[in-house]
PDB file of C-alpha atoms in Angstrom:
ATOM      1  CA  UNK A 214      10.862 -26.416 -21.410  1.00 42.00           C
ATOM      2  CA  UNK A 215       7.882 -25.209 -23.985  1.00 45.00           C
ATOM      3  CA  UNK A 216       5.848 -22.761 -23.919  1.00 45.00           C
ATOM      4  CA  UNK A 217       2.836 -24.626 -22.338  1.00 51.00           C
ATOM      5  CA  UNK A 218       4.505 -25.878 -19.046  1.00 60.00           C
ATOM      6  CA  UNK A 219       3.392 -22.448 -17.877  1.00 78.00           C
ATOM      7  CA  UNK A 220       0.257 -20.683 -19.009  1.00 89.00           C
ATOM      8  CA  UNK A 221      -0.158 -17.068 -19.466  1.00 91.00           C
ATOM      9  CA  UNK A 222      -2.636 -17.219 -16.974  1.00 90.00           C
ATOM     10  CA  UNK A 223      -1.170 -18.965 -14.159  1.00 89.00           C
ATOM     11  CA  UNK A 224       2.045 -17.054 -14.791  1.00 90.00           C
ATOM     12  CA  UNK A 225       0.126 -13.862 -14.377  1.00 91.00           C
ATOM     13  CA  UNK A 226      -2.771 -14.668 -11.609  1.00 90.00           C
ATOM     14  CA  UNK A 227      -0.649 -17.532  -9.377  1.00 90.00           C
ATOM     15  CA  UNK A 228       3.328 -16.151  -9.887  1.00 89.00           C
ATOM     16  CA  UNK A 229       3.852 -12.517 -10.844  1.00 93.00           C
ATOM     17  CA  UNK A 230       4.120 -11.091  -7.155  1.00 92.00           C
ATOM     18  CA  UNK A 231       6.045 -14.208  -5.643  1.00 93.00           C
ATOM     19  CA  UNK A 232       8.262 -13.481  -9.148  1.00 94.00           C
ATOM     20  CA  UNK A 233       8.638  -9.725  -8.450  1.00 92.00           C
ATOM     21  CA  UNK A 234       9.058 -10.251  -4.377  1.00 91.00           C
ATOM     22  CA  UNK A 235      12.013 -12.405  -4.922  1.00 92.00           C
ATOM     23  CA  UNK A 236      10.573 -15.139  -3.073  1.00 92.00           C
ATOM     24  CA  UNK A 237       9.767 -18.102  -5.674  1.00 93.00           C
ATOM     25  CA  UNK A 238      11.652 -21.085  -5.617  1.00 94.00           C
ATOM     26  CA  UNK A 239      14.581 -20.995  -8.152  1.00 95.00           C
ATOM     27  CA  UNK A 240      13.040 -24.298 -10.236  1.00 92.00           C
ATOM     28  CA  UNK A 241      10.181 -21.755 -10.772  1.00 91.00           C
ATOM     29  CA  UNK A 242      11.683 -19.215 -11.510  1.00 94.00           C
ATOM     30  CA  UNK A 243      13.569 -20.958 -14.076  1.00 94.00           C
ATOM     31  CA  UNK A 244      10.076 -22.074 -15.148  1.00 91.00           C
ATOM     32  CA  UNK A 245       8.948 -18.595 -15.187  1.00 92.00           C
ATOM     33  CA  UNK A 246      11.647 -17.173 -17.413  1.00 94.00           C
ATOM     34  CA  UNK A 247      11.505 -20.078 -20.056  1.00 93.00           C
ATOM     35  CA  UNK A 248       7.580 -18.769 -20.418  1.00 92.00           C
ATOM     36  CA  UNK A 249       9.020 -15.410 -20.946  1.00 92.00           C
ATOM     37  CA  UNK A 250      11.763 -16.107 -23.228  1.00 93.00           C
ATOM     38  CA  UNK A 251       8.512 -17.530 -25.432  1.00 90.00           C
ATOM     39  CA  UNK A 252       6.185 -15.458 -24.966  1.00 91.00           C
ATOM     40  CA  UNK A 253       5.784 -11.405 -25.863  1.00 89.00           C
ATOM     41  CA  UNK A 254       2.479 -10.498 -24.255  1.00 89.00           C
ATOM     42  CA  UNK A 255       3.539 -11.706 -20.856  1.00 91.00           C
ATOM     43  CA  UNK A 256       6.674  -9.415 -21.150  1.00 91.00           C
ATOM     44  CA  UNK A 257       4.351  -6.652 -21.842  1.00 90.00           C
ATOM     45  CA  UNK A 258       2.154  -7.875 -19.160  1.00 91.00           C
ATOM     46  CA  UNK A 259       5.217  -8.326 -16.800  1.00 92.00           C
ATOM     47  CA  UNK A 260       6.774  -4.751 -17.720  1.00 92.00           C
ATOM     48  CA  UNK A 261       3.530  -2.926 -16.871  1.00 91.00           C
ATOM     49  CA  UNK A 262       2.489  -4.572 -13.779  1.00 93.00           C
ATOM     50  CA  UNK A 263       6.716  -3.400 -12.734  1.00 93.00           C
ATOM     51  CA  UNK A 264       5.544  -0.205 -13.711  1.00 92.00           C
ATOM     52  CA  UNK A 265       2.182  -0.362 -11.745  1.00 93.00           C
ATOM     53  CA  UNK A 266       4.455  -0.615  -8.944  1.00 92.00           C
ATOM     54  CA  UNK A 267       6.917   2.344 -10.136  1.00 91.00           C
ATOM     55  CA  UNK A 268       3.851   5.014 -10.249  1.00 92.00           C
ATOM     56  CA  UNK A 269       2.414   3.738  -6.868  1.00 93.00           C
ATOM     57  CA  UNK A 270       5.969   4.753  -5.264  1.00 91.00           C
ATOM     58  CA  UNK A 271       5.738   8.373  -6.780  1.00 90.00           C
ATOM     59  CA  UNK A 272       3.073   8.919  -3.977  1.00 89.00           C
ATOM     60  CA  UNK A 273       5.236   9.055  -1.639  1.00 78.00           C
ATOM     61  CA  UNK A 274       6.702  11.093   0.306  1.00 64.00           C
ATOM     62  CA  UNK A 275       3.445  12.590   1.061  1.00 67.00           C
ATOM     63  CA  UNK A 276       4.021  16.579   2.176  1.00 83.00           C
ATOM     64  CA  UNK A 277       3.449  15.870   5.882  1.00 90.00           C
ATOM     65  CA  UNK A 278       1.894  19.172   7.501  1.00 92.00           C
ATOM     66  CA  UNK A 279       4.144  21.685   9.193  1.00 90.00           C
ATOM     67  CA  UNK A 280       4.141  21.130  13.052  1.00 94.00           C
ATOM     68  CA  UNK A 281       1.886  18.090  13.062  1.00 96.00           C
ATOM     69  CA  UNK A 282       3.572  16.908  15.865  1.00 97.00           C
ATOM     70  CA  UNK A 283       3.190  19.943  17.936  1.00 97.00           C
ATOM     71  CA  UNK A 284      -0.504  19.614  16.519  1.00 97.00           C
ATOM     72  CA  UNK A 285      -1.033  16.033  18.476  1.00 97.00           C
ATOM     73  CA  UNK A 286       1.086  16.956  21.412  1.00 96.00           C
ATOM     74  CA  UNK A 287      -1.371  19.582  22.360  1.00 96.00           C
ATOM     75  CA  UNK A 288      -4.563  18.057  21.268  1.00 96.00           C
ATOM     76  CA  UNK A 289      -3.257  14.986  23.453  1.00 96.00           C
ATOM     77  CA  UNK A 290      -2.730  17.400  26.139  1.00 94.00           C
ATOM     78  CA  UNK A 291      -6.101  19.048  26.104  1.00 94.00           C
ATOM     79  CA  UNK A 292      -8.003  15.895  26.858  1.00 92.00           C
ATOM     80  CA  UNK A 293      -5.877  13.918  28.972  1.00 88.00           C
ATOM     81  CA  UNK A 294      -4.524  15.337  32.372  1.00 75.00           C
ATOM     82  CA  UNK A 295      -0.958  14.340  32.891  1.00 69.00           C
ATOM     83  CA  UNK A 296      -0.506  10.685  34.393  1.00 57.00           C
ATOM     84  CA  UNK A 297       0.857  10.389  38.006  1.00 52.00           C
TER      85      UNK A 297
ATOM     86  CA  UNK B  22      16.937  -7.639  10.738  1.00 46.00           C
ATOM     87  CA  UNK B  23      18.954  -5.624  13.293  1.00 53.00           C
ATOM     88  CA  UNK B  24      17.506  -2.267  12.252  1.00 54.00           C
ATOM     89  CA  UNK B  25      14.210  -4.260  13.079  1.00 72.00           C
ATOM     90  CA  UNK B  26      15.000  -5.517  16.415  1.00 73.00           C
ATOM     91  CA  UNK B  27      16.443  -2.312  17.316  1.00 79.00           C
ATOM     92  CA  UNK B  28      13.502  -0.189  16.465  1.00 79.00           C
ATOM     93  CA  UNK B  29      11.206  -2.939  18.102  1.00 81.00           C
ATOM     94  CA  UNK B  30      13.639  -2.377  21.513  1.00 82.00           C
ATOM     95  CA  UNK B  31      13.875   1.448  21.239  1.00 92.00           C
ATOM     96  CA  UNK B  32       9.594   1.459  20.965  1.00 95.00           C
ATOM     97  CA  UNK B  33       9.583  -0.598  23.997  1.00 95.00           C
ATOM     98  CA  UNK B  34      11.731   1.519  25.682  1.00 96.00           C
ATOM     99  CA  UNK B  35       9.799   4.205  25.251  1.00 96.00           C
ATOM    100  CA  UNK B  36       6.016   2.495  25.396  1.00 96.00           C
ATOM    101  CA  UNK B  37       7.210   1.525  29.346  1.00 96.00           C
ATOM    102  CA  UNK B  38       8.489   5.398  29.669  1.00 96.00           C
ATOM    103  CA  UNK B  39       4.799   6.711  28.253  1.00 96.00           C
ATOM    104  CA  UNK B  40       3.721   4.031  30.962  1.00 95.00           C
ATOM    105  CA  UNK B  41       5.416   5.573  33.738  1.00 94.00           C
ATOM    106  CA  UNK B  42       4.049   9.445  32.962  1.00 93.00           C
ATOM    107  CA  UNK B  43       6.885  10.386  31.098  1.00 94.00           C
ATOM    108  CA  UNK B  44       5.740  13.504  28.863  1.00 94.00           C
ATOM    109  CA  UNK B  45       8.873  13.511  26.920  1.00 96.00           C
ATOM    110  CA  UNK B  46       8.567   9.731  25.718  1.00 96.00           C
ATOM    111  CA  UNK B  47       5.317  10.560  24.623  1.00 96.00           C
ATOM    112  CA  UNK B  48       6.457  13.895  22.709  1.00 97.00           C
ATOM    113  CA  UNK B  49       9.633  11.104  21.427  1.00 97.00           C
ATOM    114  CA  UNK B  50       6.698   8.552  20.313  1.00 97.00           C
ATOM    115  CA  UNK B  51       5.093  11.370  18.343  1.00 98.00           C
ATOM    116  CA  UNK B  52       8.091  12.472  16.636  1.00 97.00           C
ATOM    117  CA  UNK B  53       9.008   9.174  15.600  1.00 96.00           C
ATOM    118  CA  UNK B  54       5.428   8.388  13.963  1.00 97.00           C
ATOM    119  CA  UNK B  55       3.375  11.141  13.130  1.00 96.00           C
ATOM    120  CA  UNK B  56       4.553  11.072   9.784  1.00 95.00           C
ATOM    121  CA  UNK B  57       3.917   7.823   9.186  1.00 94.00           C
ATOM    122  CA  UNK B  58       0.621   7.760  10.589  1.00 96.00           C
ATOM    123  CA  UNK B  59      -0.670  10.622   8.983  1.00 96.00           C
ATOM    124  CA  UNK B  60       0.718   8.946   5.477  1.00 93.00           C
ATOM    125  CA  UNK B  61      -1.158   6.138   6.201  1.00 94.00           C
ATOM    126  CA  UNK B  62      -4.567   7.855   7.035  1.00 95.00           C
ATOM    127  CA  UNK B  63      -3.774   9.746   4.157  1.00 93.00           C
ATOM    128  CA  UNK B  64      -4.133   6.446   2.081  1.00 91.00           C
ATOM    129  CA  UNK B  65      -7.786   5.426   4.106  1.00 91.00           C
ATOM    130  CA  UNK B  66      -9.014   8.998   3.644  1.00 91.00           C
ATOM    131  CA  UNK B  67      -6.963  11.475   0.443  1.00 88.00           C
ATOM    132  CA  UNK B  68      -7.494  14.612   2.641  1.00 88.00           C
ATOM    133  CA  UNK B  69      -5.100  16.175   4.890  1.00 91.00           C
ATOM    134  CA  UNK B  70      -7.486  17.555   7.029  1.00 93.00           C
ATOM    135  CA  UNK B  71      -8.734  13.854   7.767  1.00 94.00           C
ATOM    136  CA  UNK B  72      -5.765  12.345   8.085  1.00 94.00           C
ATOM    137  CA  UNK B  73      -4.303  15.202  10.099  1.00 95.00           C
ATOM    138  CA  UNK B  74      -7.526  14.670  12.566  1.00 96.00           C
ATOM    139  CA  UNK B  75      -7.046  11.067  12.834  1.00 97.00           C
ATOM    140  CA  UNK B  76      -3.186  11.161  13.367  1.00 97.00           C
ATOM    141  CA  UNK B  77      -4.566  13.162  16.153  1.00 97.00           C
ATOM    142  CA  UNK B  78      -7.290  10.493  16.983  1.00 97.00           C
ATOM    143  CA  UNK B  79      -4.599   7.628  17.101  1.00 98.00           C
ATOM    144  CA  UNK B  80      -1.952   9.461  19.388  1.00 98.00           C
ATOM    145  CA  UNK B  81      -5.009  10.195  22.058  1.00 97.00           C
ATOM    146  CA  UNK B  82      -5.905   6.265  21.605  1.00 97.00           C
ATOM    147  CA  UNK B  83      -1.744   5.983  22.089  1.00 97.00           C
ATOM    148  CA  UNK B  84      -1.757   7.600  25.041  1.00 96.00           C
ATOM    149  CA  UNK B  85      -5.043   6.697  26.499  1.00 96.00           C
ATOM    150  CA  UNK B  86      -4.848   2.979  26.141  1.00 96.00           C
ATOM    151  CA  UNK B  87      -1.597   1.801  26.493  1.00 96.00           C
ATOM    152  CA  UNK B  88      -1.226   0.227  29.485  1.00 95.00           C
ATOM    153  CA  UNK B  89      -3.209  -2.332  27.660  1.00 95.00           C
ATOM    154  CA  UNK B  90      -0.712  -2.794  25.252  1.00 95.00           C
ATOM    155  CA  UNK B  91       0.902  -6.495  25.787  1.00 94.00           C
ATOM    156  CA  UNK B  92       4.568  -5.975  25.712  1.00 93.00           C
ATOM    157  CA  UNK B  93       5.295  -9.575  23.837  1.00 93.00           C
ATOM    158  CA  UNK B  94       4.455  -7.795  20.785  1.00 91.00           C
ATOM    159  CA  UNK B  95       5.713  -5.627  17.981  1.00 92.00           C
ATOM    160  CA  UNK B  96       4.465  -1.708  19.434  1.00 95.00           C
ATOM    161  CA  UNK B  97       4.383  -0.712  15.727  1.00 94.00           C
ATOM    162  CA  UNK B  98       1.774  -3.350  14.428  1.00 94.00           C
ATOM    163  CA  UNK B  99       0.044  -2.319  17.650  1.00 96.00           C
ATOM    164  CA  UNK B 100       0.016   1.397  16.711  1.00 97.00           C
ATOM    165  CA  UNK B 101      -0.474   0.791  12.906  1.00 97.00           C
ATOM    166  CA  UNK B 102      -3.995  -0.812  13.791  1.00 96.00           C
ATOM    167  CA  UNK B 103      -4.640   1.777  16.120  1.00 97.00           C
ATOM    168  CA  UNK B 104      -3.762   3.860  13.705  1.00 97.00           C
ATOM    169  CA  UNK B 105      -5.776   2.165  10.938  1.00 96.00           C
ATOM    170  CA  UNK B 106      -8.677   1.858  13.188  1.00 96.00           C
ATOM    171  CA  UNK B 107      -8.866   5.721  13.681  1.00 96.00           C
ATOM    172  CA  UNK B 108      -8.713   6.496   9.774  1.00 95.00           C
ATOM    173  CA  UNK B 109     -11.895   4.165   9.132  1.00 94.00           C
ATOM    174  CA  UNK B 110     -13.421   5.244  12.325  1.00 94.00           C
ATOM    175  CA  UNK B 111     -13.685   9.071  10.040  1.00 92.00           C
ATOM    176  CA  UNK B 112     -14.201   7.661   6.645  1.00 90.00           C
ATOM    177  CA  UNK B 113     -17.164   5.613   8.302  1.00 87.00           C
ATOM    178  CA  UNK B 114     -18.531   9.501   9.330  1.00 85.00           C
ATOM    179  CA  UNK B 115     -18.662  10.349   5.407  1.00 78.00           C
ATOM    180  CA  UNK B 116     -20.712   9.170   2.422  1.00 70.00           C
ATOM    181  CA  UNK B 117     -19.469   6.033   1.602  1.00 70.00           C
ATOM    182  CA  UNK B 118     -17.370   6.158  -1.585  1.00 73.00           C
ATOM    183  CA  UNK B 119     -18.137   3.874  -4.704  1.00 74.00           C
ATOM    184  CA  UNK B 120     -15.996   0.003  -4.645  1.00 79.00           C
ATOM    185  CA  UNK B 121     -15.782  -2.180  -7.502  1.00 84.00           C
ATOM    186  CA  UNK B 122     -15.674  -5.846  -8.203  1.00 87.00           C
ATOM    187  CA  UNK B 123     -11.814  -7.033  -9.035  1.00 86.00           C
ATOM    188  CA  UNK B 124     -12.919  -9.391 -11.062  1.00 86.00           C
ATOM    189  CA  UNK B 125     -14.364  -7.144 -13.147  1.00 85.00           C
ATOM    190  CA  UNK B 126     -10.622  -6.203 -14.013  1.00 85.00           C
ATOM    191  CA  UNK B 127      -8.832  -8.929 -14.507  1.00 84.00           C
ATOM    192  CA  UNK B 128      -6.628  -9.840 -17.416  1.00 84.00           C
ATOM    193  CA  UNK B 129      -8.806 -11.728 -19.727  1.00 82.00           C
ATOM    194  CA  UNK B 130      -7.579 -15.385 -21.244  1.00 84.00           C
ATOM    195  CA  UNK B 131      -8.102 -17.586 -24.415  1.00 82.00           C
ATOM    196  CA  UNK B 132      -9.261 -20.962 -23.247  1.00 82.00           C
ATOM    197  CA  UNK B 133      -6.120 -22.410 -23.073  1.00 81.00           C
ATOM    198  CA  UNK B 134      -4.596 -20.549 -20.778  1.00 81.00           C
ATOM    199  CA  UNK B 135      -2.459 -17.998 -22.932  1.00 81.00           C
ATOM    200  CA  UNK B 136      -3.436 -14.359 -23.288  1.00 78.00           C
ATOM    201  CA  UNK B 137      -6.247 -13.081 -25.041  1.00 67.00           C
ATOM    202  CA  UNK B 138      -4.769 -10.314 -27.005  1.00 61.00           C
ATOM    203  CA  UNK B 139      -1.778  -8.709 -27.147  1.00 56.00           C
ATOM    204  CA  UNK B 140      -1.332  -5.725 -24.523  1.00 62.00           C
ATOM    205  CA  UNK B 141      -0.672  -2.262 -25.540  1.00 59.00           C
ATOM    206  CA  UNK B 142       2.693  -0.661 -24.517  1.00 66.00           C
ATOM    207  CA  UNK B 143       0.981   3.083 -23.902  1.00 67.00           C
ATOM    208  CA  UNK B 144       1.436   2.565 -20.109  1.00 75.00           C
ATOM    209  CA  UNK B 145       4.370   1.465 -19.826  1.00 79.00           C
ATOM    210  CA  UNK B 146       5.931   3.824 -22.343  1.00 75.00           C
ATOM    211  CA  UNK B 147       3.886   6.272 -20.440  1.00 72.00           C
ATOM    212  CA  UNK B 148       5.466   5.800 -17.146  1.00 73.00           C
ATOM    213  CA  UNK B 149       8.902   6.435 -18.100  1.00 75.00           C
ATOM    214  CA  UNK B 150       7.806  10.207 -18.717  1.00 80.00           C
ATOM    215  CA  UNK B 151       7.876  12.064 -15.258  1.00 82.00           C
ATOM    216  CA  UNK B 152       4.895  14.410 -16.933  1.00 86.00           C
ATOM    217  CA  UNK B 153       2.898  11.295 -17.609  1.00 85.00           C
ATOM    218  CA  UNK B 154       3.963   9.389 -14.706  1.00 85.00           C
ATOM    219  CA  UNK B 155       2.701  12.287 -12.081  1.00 87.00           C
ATOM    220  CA  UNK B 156      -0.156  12.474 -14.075  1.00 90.00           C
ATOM    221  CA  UNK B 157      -0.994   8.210 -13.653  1.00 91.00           C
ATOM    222  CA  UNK B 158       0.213   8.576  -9.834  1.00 92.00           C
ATOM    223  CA  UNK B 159      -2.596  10.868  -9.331  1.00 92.00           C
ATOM    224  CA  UNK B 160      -4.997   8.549 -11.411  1.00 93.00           C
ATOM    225  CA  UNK B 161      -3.420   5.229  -9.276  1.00 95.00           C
ATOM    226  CA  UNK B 162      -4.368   7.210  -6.149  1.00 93.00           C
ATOM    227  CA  UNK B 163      -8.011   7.349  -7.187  1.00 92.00           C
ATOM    228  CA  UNK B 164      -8.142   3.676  -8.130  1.00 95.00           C
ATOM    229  CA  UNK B 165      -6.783   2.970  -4.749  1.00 94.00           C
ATOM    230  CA  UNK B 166      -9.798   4.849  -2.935  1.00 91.00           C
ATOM    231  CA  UNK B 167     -11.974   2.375  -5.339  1.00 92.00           C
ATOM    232  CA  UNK B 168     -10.548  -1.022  -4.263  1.00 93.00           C
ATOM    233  CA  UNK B 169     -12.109  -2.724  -1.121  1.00 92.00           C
ATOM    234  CA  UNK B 170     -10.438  -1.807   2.497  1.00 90.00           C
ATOM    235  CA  UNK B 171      -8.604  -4.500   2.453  1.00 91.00           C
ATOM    236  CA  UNK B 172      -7.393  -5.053  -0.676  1.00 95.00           C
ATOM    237  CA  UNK B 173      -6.330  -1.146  -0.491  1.00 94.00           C
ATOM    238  CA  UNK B 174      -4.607  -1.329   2.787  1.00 94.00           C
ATOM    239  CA  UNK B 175      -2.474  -3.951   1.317  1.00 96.00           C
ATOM    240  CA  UNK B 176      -1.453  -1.466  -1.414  1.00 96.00           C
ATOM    241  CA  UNK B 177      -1.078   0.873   0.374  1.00 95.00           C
ATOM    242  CA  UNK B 178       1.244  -0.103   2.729  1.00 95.00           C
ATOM    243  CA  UNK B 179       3.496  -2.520   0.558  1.00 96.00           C
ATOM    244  CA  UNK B 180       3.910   0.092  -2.834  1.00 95.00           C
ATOM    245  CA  UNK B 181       3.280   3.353  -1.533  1.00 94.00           C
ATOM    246  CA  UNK B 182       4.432   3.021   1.863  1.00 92.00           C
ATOM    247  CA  UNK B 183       7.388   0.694   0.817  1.00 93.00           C
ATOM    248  CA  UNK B 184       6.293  -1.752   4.043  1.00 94.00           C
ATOM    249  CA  UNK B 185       7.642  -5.015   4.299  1.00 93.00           C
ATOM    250  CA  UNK B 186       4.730  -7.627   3.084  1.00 95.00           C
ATOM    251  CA  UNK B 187       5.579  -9.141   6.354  1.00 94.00           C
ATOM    252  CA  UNK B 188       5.054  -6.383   8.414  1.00 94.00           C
ATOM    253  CA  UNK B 189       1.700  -5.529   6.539  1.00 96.00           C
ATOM    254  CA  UNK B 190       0.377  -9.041   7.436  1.00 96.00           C
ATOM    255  CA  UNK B 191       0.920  -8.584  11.042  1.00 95.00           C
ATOM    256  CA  UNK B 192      -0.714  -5.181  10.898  1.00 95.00           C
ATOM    257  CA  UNK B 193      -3.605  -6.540   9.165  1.00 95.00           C
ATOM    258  CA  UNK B 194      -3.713  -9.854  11.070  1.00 94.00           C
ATOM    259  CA  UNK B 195      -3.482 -12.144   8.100  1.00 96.00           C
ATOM    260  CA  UNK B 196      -0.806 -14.389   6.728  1.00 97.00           C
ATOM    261  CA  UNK B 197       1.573 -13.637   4.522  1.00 96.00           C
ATOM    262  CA  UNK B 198      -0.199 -15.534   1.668  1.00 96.00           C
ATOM    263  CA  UNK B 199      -3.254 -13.986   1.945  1.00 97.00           C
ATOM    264  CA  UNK B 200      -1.657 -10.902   2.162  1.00 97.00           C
ATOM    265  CA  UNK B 201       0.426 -10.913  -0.997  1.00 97.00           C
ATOM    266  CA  UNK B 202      -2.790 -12.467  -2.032  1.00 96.00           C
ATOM    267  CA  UNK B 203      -4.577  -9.564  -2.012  1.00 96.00           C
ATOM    268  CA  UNK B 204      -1.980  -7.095  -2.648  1.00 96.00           C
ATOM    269  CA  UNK B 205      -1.628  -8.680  -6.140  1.00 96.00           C
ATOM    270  CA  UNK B 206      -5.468  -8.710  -6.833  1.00 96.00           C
ATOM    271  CA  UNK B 207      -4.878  -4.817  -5.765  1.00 96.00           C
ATOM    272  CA  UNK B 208      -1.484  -4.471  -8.286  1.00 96.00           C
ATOM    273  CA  UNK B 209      -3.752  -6.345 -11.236  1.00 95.00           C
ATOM    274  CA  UNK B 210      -7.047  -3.350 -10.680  1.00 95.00           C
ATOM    275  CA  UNK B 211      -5.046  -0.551 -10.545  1.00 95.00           C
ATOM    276  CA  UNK B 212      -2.566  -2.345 -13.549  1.00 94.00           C
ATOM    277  CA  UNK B 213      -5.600  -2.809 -15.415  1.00 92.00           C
ATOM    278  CA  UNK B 214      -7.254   0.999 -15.126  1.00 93.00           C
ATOM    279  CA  UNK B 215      -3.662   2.562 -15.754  1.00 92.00           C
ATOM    280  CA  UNK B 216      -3.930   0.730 -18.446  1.00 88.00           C
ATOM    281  CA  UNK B 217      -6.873   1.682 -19.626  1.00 88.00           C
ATOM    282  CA  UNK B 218      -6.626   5.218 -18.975  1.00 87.00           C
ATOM    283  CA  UNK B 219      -3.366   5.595 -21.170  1.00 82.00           C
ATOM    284  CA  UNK B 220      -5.206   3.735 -23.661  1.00 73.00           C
ATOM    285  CA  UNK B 221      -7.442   6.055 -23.655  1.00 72.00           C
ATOM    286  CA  UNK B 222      -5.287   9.297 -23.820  1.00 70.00           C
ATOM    287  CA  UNK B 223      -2.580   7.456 -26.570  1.00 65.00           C
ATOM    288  CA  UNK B 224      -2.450  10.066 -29.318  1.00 61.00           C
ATOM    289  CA  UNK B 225      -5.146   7.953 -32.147  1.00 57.00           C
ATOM    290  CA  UNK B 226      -3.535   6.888 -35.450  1.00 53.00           C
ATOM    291  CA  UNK B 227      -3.730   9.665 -38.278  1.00 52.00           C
ATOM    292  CA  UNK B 228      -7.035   9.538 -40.324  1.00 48.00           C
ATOM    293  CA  UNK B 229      -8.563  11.514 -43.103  1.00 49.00           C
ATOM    294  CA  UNK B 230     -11.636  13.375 -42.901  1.00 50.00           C
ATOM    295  CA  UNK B 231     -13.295  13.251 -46.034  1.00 51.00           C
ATOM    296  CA  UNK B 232     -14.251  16.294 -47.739  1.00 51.00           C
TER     297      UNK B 232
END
């Protein structure tokens, strides 16, 4: 497999997230990886985009106010009579 | 799979108890998702006020309307939309924030395919500093507000919410492709302005000032 079966631009715009969701095919994959063995800025490229993903999760858990669900319970309860 | 199907049976069961009158389903409903619907107005609107008023907004629309819910379907892609709907029903309400063009951001490529120029390695070095990385989660939350709604719901919900892309496609009403479609156009922006930013704040190689 040489470098050019796969281009750094299809790698990157047409296989990254089915690469990173686990869901390409494994003759891809292997296709994938032989692109990476050759090729440095795609590793860079591919280490970055898995940390795009890292810094996203740090936003959550998002501080969830205190007694928000005593908050809806009665603003529920203020507008709508109780159902028969 | 099972935790799925289980969830999906223990919402039913208490969707037809909300149907019936019963005030504690209801109060049961809101325990189980009031978190999770204020995190995801959160992501539509980056204020807790907002997104405590619209958690608000899609319990009432919870409770109002759903006898109309069709019980042949998942209740939390139901209440995710209703949920979604309420967020962008109060960002509509506000100035309308600045979006950008993706394509503006995409990784750029010789003609042959192969890449341009090498990347740097300041963001990715970066991120493996909790300092730094708190620092670009803040900056990755204002990218978000700059992406398109749908391209930022997709983010949303997949990386900071930690959805399942499948899930997120049956909120959104799309398929799976076009969902991981746009999540990755999403992953590329805020890739690229991460990128950019910790270019920009990489300590610059020593120089001499001349006399």
């Amino acid at each position: 497999m040489t470098h050019d079966a796969v281009t750094c631009k299809r790698l990157i715009l047409e296989y990254l997230v089915e690469y990173e969701d686990g869901s390409m095919p494994e003759a891809e994959r292997a296709r994938f990886e032989a692109h990476l063995h050759h090729c440095p800025p795609c590793v860079v490229f591919l280490k970055s985009y898995q940390a795009t993903g890292r810094t996203l999760r740090m936003l959550k858990p998002r501080d969830i106010p205190k007694n928000l669900a005593d908050a809806v319970v009665g603003f529920v309860r203020a507008r709508c009579p109780k159902k028969e | 799979m099972a935790v799925h199907e289980d969830q999906d049976a223990s919402d039913l069961e208490l969707v037809r108890r909300i149907k019936r009158g019963d005030e504690q389903g209801f109060r049961e409903m809101v325990d189980r998702y009031n978190a999770r619907v204020y995190s995801l107005a959160y992501g539509v609107l980056r204020n807790s006020e907002d997104a405590e008023e619209a958690t608000q907004d899609a319990f009432l629309t919870l409770y109002r309307k759903i006898d109309t819910f069709d019980e042949s379907k998942k209740f939390f892609s139901w209440f995710y939309r209703v949920a979604l709907n309420a967020a962008y029903s109060r960002a509509r309400r506000r100035k309308p924030g600045v979006t950008v063009s993706l394509d503006d951001y995409l990784p750029r490529f010789g003609d042959d395919g192969h890449a341009a120029s090498p990347e740097f390695a300041a963001f990715i070095e970066g991120a493996e500093d909790e300092a730094i990385a708190r620092d670009l989660a803040e900056r990755a939350e204002q990218f978000i507000a700059e992406l398109p709604e749908t391209y930022r719901d997709a983010i949303w919900m997949v990386d900071v919410e930690e959805m399942k892309p499948a899930d997120v496609a049956e909120v959104l009403e799309i398929s799976l492709a076009a969902l991981k479609s746009r999540l990755h156009r999403a992953r590329l922006y805020v890739r690229q302005r991460l990128q950019e930013v910790s270019v920009a704040a990489a300590p610059a190689p020593e120089t001499r000032v001349a006399p």
